Amino acid sequence: PLGGLMAEWLDEMERLVREREKALLGYAYVVCGDTTLAQDLVQDALVKTFSRPRAGLSQAKSEAYVRRAIATLYVDHYRRQQRWQRVQHLFRPPVEVESSTPFSDLSADVATALADLPPRVRACVVLRFFDDLTVPDIAAQLGLAPGSVKRYLSDGMRSLELRLGNLDDADHALSEELAVTDHERKIR
């Protein structure tokens, strides 16, 4: 039974990479803003998702697992990087590295503006506007309170508007969540 299950999830991983690799790399790039890091995030997310057999892993579920792993791995990477930057001066002089590969679906201005956002704010904005998740979905995916997600979205939209000008979806960022919350209150 284990051999059959292993062959099944290996086939699913190969199919996902073959059919959705470009989309996953694009998603990872939008999350992190760096092509090399995006490739590493996708690779690490695939390993994390498929390192052990999972029964009933459908195409949609496997891609969702990988996307969630990409966002989680990026936030973890950013935290480690921040800790290292606080102490690296003790070990070596700082080194500046520039990355200049824009994602084909984003203008350079949007990519630069997203790159300047703090990681949690960036993750919330990407999940809201690139994955069309609601505030509760974002909160569940990132392990945050819905109020924190709203704050991060508000801060992110304000920062993006300062860099890019008026954004048509700025008011919509939180409005859908309010409608969902009001609807949930009526049900309870």
mmCIF file of C-alpha atoms in Angstrom:
data_model
loop_
_atom_site.group_PDB
_atom_site.id
_atom_site.type_symbol
_atom_site.label_atom_id
_atom_site.label_comp_id
_atom_site.label_asym_id
_atom_site.label_seq_id
_atom_site.Cartn_x
_atom_site.Cartn_y
_atom_site.Cartn_z
ATOM 1 C CA PRO A 1 0.000 0.000 0.000
ATOM 2 C CA LEU A 2 2.767 2.493 0.833
ATOM 3 C CA GLY A 3 4.515 1.882 -2.494
ATOM 4 C CA GLY A 4 1.317 2.641 -4.416
ATOM 5 C CA LEU A 5 0.688 5.776 -2.364
ATOM 6 C CA MET A 6 4.271 6.916 -2.888
ATOM 7 C CA ALA A 7 4.015 6.425 -6.652
ATOM 8 C CA GLU A 8 0.713 8.340 -6.633
ATOM 9 C CA TRP A 9 2.081 11.429 -4.843
ATOM 10 C CA LEU A 10 5.291 11.340 -6.894
ATOM 11 C CA ASP A 11 3.158 11.403 -10.039
ATOM 12 C CA GLU A 12 1.169 14.321 -8.586
ATOM 13 C CA MET A 13 4.375 16.246 -7.812
ATOM 14 C CA GLU A 14 5.778 15.643 -11.309
ATOM 15 C CA ARG A 15 2.486 16.753 -12.885
ATOM 16 C CA LEU A 16 2.340 19.865 -10.710
ATOM 17 C CA VAL A 17 5.889 20.856 -11.636
ATOM 18 C CA ARG A 18 5.311 20.115 -15.309
ATOM 19 C CA GLU A 19 2.000 21.974 -15.592
ATOM 20 C CA ARG A 20 2.204 24.720 -12.949
ATOM 21 C CA GLU A 21 5.901 25.487 -12.460
ATOM 22 C CA LYS A 22 5.738 28.840 -14.238
ATOM 23 C CA ALA A 23 2.690 29.919 -12.217
ATOM 24 C CA LEU A 24 4.341 28.825 -8.954
ATOM 25 C CA LEU A 25 7.562 30.660 -9.830
ATOM 26 C CA GLY A 26 5.549 33.769 -10.705
ATOM 27 C CA TYR A 27 3.664 33.557 -7.435
ATOM 28 C CA ALA A 28 6.894 33.119 -5.474
ATOM 29 C CA TYR A 29 8.423 36.098 -7.277
ATOM 30 C CA VAL A 30 5.444 38.277 -6.386
ATOM 31 C CA VAL A 31 5.836 37.179 -2.757
ATOM 32 C CA CYS A 32 9.589 37.775 -2.477
ATOM 33 C CA GLY A 33 10.635 40.082 -5.339
ATOM 34 C CA ASP A 34 13.791 38.140 -6.215
ATOM 35 C CA THR A 35 14.076 35.560 -9.009
ATOM 36 C CA THR A 36 16.705 33.399 -7.318
ATOM 37 C CA LEU A 37 14.894 33.409 -3.983
ATOM 38 C CA ALA A 38 11.624 32.628 -5.812
ATOM 39 C CA GLN A 39 13.212 29.526 -7.338
ATOM 40 C CA ASP A 40 14.509 28.476 -3.924
ATOM 41 C CA LEU A 41 11.102 29.072 -2.328
ATOM 42 C CA VAL A 42 9.335 26.936 -4.935
ATOM 43 C CA GLN A 43 11.905 24.153 -4.546
ATOM 44 C CA ASP A 44 11.692 24.244 -0.735
ATOM 45 C CA ALA A 45 7.878 24.397 -0.851
ATOM 46 C CA LEU A 46 7.771 21.338 -3.116
ATOM 47 C CA VAL A 47 10.077 19.452 -0.760
ATOM 48 C CA LYS A 48 7.999 20.525 2.249
ATOM 49 C CA THR A 49 4.732 19.529 0.565
ATOM 50 C CA PHE A 50 5.873 16.252 -0.954
ATOM 51 C CA SER A 51 8.447 15.078 1.612
ATOM 52 C CA ARG A 52 5.963 12.577 2.917
ATOM 53 C CA PRO A 53 3.071 10.785 1.232
ATOM 54 C CA ARG A 54 -0.332 12.449 1.660
ATOM 55 C CA ALA A 55 -3.431 10.430 0.855
ATOM 56 C CA GLY A 56 -5.982 12.115 -1.390
ATOM 57 C CA LEU A 57 -3.738 14.945 -2.548
ATOM 58 C CA SER A 58 -5.624 16.345 -5.550
ATOM 59 C CA GLN A 59 -4.264 18.789 -8.119
ATOM 60 C CA ALA A 60 -5.962 21.789 -6.507
ATOM 61 C CA LYS A 61 -4.938 20.743 -3.003
ATOM 62 C CA SER A 62 -1.321 20.126 -3.933
ATOM 63 C CA GLU A 63 -0.964 23.548 -5.561
ATOM 64 C CA ALA A 64 -2.660 25.202 -2.579
ATOM 65 C CA TYR A 65 -0.254 23.397 -0.216
ATOM 66 C CA VAL A 66 2.732 24.565 -2.257
ATOM 67 C CA ARG A 67 1.487 28.181 -2.426
ATOM 68 C CA ARG A 68 0.912 28.277 1.321
ATOM 69 C CA ALA A 69 4.353 26.786 1.902
ATOM 70 C CA ILE A 70 5.889 29.482 -0.347
ATOM 71 C CA ALA A 71 4.338 32.284 1.727
ATOM 72 C CA THR A 72 5.284 30.630 5.020
ATOM 73 C CA LEU A 73 8.845 29.918 3.896
ATOM 74 C CA TYR A 74 9.271 33.525 2.741
ATOM 75 C CA VAL A 75 8.154 34.946 6.091
ATOM 76 C CA ASP A 76 10.489 32.490 7.874
ATOM 77 C CA HIS A 77 13.339 33.452 5.528
ATOM 78 C CA TYR A 78 12.739 37.149 6.141
ATOM 79 C CA ARG A 79 12.778 36.653 9.922
ATOM 80 C CA ARG A 80 16.063 34.753 9.756
ATOM 81 C CA GLN A 81 17.515 37.415 7.460
ATOM 82 C CA GLN A 82 16.482 40.184 9.863
ATOM 83 C CA ARG A 83 18.089 38.394 12.814
ATOM 84 C CA TRP A 84 21.274 37.901 10.802
ATOM 85 C CA GLN A 85 21.369 41.553 9.699
ATOM 86 C CA ARG A 86 21.265 42.653 13.333
ATOM 87 C CA VAL A 87 24.469 40.741 14.111
ATOM 88 C CA GLN A 88 26.295 40.365 10.796
ATOM 89 C CA HIS A 89 28.379 43.481 11.404
ATOM 90 C CA LEU A 90 30.064 41.488 14.148
ATOM 91 C CA PHE A 91 31.287 38.954 11.582
ATOM 92 C CA ARG A 92 31.849 40.809 8.304
ATOM 93 C CA PRO A 93 31.265 44.120 6.547
ATOM 94 C CA PRO A 94 27.820 44.527 4.921
ATOM 95 C CA VAL A 95 27.501 43.505 1.268
ATOM 96 C CA GLU A 96 24.897 45.064 -1.024
ATOM 97 C CA VAL A 97 23.436 42.891 -3.783
ATOM 98 C CA GLU A 98 21.024 44.219 -6.396
ATOM 99 C CA SER A 99 18.344 42.128 -8.077
ATOM 100 C CA SER A 100 16.942 43.532 -11.303
ATOM 101 C CA THR A 101 14.740 40.848 -12.871
ATOM 102 C CA PRO A 102 11.122 42.036 -13.071
ATOM 103 C CA PHE A 103 8.217 39.606 -13.145
ATOM 104 C CA SER A 104 6.685 39.762 -16.633
ATOM 105 C CA ASP A 105 3.112 40.448 -15.427
ATOM 106 C CA LEU A 106 4.100 43.309 -13.120
ATOM 107 C CA SER A 107 5.301 46.717 -14.015
ATOM 108 C CA ALA A 108 8.679 47.642 -12.572
ATOM 109 C CA ASP A 109 6.981 50.261 -10.384
ATOM 110 C CA VAL A 110 4.637 47.703 -8.804
ATOM 111 C CA ALA A 111 7.445 45.189 -8.300
ATOM 112 C CA THR A 112 9.617 47.856 -6.648
ATOM 113 C CA ALA A 113 6.755 49.082 -4.464
ATOM 114 C CA LEU A 114 5.967 45.527 -3.342
ATOM 115 C CA ALA A 115 9.646 44.855 -2.643
ATOM 116 C CA ASP A 116 9.743 47.824 -0.264
ATOM 117 C CA LEU A 117 6.877 46.521 1.890
ATOM 118 C CA PRO A 118 7.644 44.638 5.126
ATOM 119 C CA PRO A 119 7.229 40.852 4.651
ATOM 120 C CA ARG A 120 3.923 40.382 6.491
ATOM 121 C CA VAL A 121 2.397 43.424 4.819
ATOM 122 C CA ARG A 122 3.640 42.186 1.451
ATOM 123 C CA ALA A 123 2.331 38.663 2.090
ATOM 124 C CA CYS A 124 -1.114 40.040 3.033
ATOM 125 C CA VAL A 125 -1.265 42.303 -0.036
ATOM 126 C CA VAL A 126 -0.172 39.488 -2.371
ATOM 127 C CA LEU A 127 -2.632 37.005 -0.885
ATOM 128 C CA ARG A 128 -5.457 39.565 -1.075
ATOM 129 C CA PHE A 129 -4.894 40.897 -4.575
ATOM 130 C CA PHE A 130 -3.029 38.123 -6.401
ATOM 131 C CA ASP A 131 -4.799 35.136 -4.807
ATOM 132 C CA ASP A 132 -8.126 36.935 -4.149
ATOM 133 C CA LEU A 133 -8.316 35.609 -0.599
ATOM 134 C CA THR A 134 -10.600 37.196 1.967
ATOM 135 C CA VAL A 135 -9.283 38.648 5.201
ATOM 136 C CA PRO A 136 -10.297 35.561 7.249
ATOM 137 C CA ASP A 137 -8.608 33.296 4.683
ATOM 138 C CA ILE A 138 -5.413 35.357 4.822
ATOM 139 C CA ALA A 139 -5.521 35.332 8.625
ATOM 140 C CA ALA A 140 -5.892 31.550 8.663
ATOM 141 C CA GLN A 141 -3.142 31.021 6.098
ATOM 142 C CA LEU A 142 -0.599 33.253 7.844
ATOM 143 C CA GLY A 143 -1.673 32.443 11.405
ATOM 144 C CA LEU A 144 -2.641 36.040 12.184
ATOM 145 C CA ALA A 145 -5.677 37.691 13.722
ATOM 146 C CA PRO A 146 -8.121 39.156 11.168
ATOM 147 C CA GLY A 147 -7.584 42.595 12.715
ATOM 148 C CA SER A 148 -3.850 42.294 12.102
ATOM 149 C CA VAL A 149 -4.482 41.340 8.474
ATOM 150 C CA LYS A 150 -6.748 44.383 8.049
ATOM 151 C CA ARG A 151 -4.047 46.596 9.533
ATOM 152 C CA TYR A 152 -1.359 45.107 7.271
ATOM 153 C CA LEU A 153 -3.618 45.559 4.221
ATOM 154 C CA SER A 154 -4.351 49.142 5.221
ATOM 155 C CA ASP A 155 -0.672 49.916 5.762
ATOM 156 C CA GLY A 156 0.265 48.174 2.515
ATOM 157 C CA MET A 157 -2.347 50.008 0.463
ATOM 158 C CA ARG A 158 -1.325 53.351 1.972
ATOM 159 C CA SER A 159 2.334 52.657 1.173
ATOM 160 C CA LEU A 160 1.529 51.475 -2.359
ATOM 161 C CA GLU A 161 -0.648 54.536 -3.000
ATOM 162 C CA LEU A 162 2.187 56.809 -1.888
ATOM 163 C CA ARG A 163 4.492 55.093 -4.385
ATOM 164 C CA LEU A 164 2.073 54.407 -7.237
ATOM 165 C CA GLY A 165 -0.691 56.989 -6.894
ATOM 166 C CA ASN A 166 -4.412 56.315 -6.368
ATOM 167 C CA LEU A 167 -5.294 52.609 -6.538
ATOM 168 C CA ASP A 168 -8.757 51.627 -7.754
ATOM 169 C CA ASP A 169 -8.979 48.598 -5.415
ATOM 170 C CA ALA A 170 -7.821 50.401 -2.264
ATOM 171 C CA ASP A 171 -11.313 50.736 -0.776
ATOM 172 C CA HIS A 172 -12.212 47.207 -1.886
ATOM 173 C CA ALA A 173 -9.331 45.650 0.083
ATOM 174 C CA LEU A 174 -11.342 45.556 3.314
ATOM 175 C CA SER A 175 -14.917 46.044 2.078
ATOM 176 C CA GLU A 176 -15.469 42.420 1.042
ATOM 177 C CA GLU A 177 -14.370 41.284 4.491
ATOM 178 C CA LEU A 178 -16.853 43.611 6.164
ATOM 179 C CA ALA A 179 -19.678 42.156 4.077
ATOM 180 C CA VAL A 180 -18.589 38.608 4.967
ATOM 181 C CA THR A 181 -18.357 39.494 8.660
ATOM 182 C CA ASP A 182 -21.789 41.169 8.678
ATOM 183 C CA HIS A 183 -23.257 38.123 6.927
ATOM 184 C CA GLU A 184 -21.656 35.795 9.481
ATOM 185 C CA ARG A 185 -23.098 37.832 12.338
ATOM 186 C CA LYS A 186 -26.608 37.487 10.890
ATOM 187 C CA ILE A 187 -26.175 33.705 10.663
ATOM 188 C CA ARG A 188 -25.077 33.382 14.294
#
